[in-house]
Short mmCIF file of C-alpha atoms and ligand atoms in Angstrom, two decimals:
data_model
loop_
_atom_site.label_atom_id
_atom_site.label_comp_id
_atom_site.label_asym_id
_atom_site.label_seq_id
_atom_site.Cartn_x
_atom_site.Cartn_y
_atom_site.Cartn_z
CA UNK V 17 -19.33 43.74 -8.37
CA UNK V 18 -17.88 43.35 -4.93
CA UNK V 19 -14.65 44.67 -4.21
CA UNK V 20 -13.17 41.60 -2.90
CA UNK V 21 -10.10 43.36 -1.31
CA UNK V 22 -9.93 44.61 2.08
CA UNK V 23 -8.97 48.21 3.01
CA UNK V 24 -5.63 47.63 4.08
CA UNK V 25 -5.24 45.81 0.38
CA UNK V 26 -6.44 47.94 -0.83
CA UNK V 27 -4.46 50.85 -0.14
CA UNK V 28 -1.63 49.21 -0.96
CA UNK V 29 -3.05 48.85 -4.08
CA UNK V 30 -3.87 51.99 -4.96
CA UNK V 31 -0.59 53.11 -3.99
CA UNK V 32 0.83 51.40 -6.24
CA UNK V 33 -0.84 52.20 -9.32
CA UNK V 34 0.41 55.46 -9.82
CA UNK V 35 2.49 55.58 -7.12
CA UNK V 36 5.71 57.66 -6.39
CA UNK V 37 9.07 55.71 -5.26
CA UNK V 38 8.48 52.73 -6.91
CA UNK V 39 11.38 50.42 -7.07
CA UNK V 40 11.15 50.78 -11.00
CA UNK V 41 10.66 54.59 -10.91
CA UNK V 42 14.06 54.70 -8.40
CA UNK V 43 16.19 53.07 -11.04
CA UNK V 44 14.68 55.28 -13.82
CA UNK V 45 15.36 58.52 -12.02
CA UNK V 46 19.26 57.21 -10.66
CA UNK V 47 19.74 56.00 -14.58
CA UNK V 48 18.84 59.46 -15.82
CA UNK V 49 20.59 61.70 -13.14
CA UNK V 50 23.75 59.63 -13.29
CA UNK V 51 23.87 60.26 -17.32
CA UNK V 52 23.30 64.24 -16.86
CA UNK V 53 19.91 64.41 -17.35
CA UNK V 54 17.80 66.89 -15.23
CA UNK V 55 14.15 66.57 -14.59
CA UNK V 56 10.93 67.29 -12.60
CA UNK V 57 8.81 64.16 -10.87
CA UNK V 58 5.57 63.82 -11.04
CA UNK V 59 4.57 66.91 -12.62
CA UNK V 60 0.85 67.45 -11.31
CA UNK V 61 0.33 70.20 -13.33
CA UNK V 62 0.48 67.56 -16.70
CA UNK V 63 -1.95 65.64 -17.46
CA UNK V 64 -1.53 61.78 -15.59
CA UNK V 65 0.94 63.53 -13.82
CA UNK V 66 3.61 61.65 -15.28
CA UNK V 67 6.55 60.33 -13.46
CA UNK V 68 9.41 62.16 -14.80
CA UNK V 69 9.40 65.22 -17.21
CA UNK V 70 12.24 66.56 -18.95
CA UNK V 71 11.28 69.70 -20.10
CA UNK V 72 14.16 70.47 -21.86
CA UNK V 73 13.51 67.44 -24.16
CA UNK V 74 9.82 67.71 -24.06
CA UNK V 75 9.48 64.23 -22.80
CA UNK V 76 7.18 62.68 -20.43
CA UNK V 77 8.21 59.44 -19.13
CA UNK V 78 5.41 56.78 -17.60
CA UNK V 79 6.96 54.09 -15.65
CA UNK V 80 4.31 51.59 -15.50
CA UNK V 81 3.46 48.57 -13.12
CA UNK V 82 3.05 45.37 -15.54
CA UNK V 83 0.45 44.02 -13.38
CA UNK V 84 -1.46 46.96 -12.63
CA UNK V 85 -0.95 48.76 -16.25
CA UNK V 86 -1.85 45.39 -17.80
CA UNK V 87 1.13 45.23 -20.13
CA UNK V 88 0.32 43.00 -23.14
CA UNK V 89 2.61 39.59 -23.24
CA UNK V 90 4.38 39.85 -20.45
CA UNK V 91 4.77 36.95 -18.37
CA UNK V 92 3.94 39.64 -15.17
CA UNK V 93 0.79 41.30 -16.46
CA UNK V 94 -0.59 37.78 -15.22
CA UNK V 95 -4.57 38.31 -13.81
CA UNK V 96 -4.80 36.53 -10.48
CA UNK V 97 -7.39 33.41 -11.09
CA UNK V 98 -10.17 34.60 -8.35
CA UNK V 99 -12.11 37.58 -8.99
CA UNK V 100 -11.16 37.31 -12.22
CA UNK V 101 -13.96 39.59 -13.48
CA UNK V 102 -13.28 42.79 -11.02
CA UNK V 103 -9.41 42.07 -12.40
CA UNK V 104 -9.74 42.36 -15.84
CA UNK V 105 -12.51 45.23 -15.76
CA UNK V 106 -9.91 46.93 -13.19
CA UNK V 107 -6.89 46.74 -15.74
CA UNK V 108 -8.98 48.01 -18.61
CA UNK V 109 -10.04 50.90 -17.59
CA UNK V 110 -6.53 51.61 -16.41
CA UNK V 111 -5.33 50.82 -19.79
CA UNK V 112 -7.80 53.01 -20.88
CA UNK V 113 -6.56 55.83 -18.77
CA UNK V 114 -3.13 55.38 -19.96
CA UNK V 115 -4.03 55.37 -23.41
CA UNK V 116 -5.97 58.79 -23.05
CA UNK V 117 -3.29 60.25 -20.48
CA UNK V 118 -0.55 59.32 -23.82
CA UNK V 119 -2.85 61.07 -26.04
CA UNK V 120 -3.26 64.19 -24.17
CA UNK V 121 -0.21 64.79 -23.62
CA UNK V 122 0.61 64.40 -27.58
CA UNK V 123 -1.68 66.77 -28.07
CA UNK V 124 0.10 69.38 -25.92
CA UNK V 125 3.59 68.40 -27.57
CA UNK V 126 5.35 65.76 -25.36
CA UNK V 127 6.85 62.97 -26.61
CA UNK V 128 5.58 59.77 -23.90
CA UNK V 129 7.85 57.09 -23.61
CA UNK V 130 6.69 54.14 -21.27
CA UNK V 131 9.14 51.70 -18.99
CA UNK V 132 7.72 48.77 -18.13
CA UNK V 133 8.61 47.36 -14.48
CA UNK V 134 9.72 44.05 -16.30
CA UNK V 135 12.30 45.89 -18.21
CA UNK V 136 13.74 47.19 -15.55
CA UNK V 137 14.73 43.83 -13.84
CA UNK V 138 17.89 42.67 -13.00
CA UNK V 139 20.58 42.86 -15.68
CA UNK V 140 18.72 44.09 -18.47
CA UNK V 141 18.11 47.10 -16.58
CA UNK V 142 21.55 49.22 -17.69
CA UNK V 143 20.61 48.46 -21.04
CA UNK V 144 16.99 49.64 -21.22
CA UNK V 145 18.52 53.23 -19.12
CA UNK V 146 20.77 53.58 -22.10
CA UNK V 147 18.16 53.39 -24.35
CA UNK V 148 16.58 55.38 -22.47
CA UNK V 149 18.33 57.92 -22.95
CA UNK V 150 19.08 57.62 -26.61
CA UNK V 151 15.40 58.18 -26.83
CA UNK V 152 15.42 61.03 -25.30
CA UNK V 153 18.53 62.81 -27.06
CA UNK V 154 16.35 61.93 -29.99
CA UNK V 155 13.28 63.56 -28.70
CA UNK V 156 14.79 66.51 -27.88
CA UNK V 157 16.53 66.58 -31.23
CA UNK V 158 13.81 66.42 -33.23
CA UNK V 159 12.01 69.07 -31.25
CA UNK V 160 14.73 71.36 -31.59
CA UNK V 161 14.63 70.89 -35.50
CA UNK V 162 10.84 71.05 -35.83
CA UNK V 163 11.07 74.41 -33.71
CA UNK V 164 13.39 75.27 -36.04
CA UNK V 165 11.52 74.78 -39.05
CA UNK V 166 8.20 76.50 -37.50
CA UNK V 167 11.03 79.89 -37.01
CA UNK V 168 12.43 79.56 -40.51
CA UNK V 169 8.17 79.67 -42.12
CA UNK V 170 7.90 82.56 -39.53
CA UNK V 171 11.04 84.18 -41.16
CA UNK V 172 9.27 82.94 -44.54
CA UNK V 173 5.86 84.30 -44.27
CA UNK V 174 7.48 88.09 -42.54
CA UNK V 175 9.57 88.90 -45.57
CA UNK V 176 7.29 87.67 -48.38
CA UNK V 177 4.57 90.31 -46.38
CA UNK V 178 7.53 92.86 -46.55
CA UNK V 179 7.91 92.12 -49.98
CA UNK V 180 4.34 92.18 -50.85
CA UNK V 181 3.72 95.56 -49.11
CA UNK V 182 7.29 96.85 -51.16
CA UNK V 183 5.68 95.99 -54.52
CA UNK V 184 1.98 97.68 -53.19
CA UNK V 185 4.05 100.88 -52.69
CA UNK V 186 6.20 100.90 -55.41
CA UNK V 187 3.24 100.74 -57.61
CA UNK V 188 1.16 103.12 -55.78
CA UNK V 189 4.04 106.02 -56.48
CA UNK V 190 4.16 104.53 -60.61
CA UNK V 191 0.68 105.36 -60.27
CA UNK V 192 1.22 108.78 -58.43
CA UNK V 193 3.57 109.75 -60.94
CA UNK V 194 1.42 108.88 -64.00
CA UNK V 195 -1.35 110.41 -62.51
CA UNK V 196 -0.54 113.20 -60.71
CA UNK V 197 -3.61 114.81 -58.19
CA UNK V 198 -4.41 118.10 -59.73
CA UNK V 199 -3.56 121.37 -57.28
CA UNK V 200 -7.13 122.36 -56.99
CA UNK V 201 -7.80 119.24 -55.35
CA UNK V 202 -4.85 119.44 -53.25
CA UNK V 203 -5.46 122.40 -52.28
CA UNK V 204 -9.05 121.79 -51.44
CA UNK V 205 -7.88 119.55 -49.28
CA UNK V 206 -5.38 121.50 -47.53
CA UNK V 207 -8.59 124.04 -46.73
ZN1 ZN Q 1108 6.04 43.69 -18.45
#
């Protein structure tokens, strides 16, 4: 299929898909900073390099385009009517990406969350930051507590070997003193 836009449109484009300073991304990273938050942009060393990371929280936030990111229902995911074809196969395979970028990153132990541009507009905006960040307490929360459990079956599994290896040697001197080694044999191995 033909690309139907020209290069200058296309750079534009392109920049925008994943693109850094975003109007959307701006208000994400002022909402976070001015609630305390600190954090690392687009971490290239993650995979989708993901707009902001809060380590501390192990949460990877994706600030997505609604257009471009094709976000289901909204009224600005709307696919322009020519070309129609090159749109749709365009915003599925970045769908696609997304949902294999979310996944990955899963895998390695991040919790994603996702803004979408549209909920970032005008006064609902404040609102979806403060959620924002109530999602992210939570994150971070629940990490802490499963890191916590994963250190308390550590703890577990160490003193129940200690206790196992107690019992071996406690029974190996019962045994020593019921059977004690007879001095020739000690002695032959003293030689
Ligand atoms: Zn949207």
């Amino acid at each position: 299929m033909p690309d139907p836009l020209t290069p200058a449109q296309r750079h534009v484009c392109m920049s925008r898909i994943r693109g850094k300073d975003t109007k959307p991304e701006i208000l994400v990273r002022k909402g976070l900073h001015a609630r305390g938050f600190r954090f690392r942009l687009q971490d290239r060393r993650l995979p989708g390099r993901p707009d902001v990371v809060l380590p501390k929280y192990g949460v990877a936030i994706m600030v997505n385009g609604c257009f471009w990111h094709g976000h289901k229902g909204c009224r600005y995911a709307t696919r322009p009517k020519t070309n129609e074809e090159f749109w749709e196969a365009k915003i599925a395979r970045n769908r696609h990406r997304d949902e294999v970028t979310e996944a990955h990153l899963e895998a390695l132990g991040w919790t994603v969350i996702t803004i979408w541009e549209c909920e970032l507009r005008g006064g609902a905006a404040q609102a979806r930051l403060e959620a924002l960040a109530d999602e992210i307490r939570r994150a971070g929360e629940l990490r802490r507590e499963r890191e916590a459990c994963k250190r308390q079956s550590r703890l577990e599994a160490r003193r129940e070997r200690e206790a196992m290896l107690a019992r071996q040697a406690a029974l190996e001197a019962e045994i020593n003193a019921l059977y004690p080694i007879p001095k020739r044999i000690k002695k032959e191995s003293k030689e």
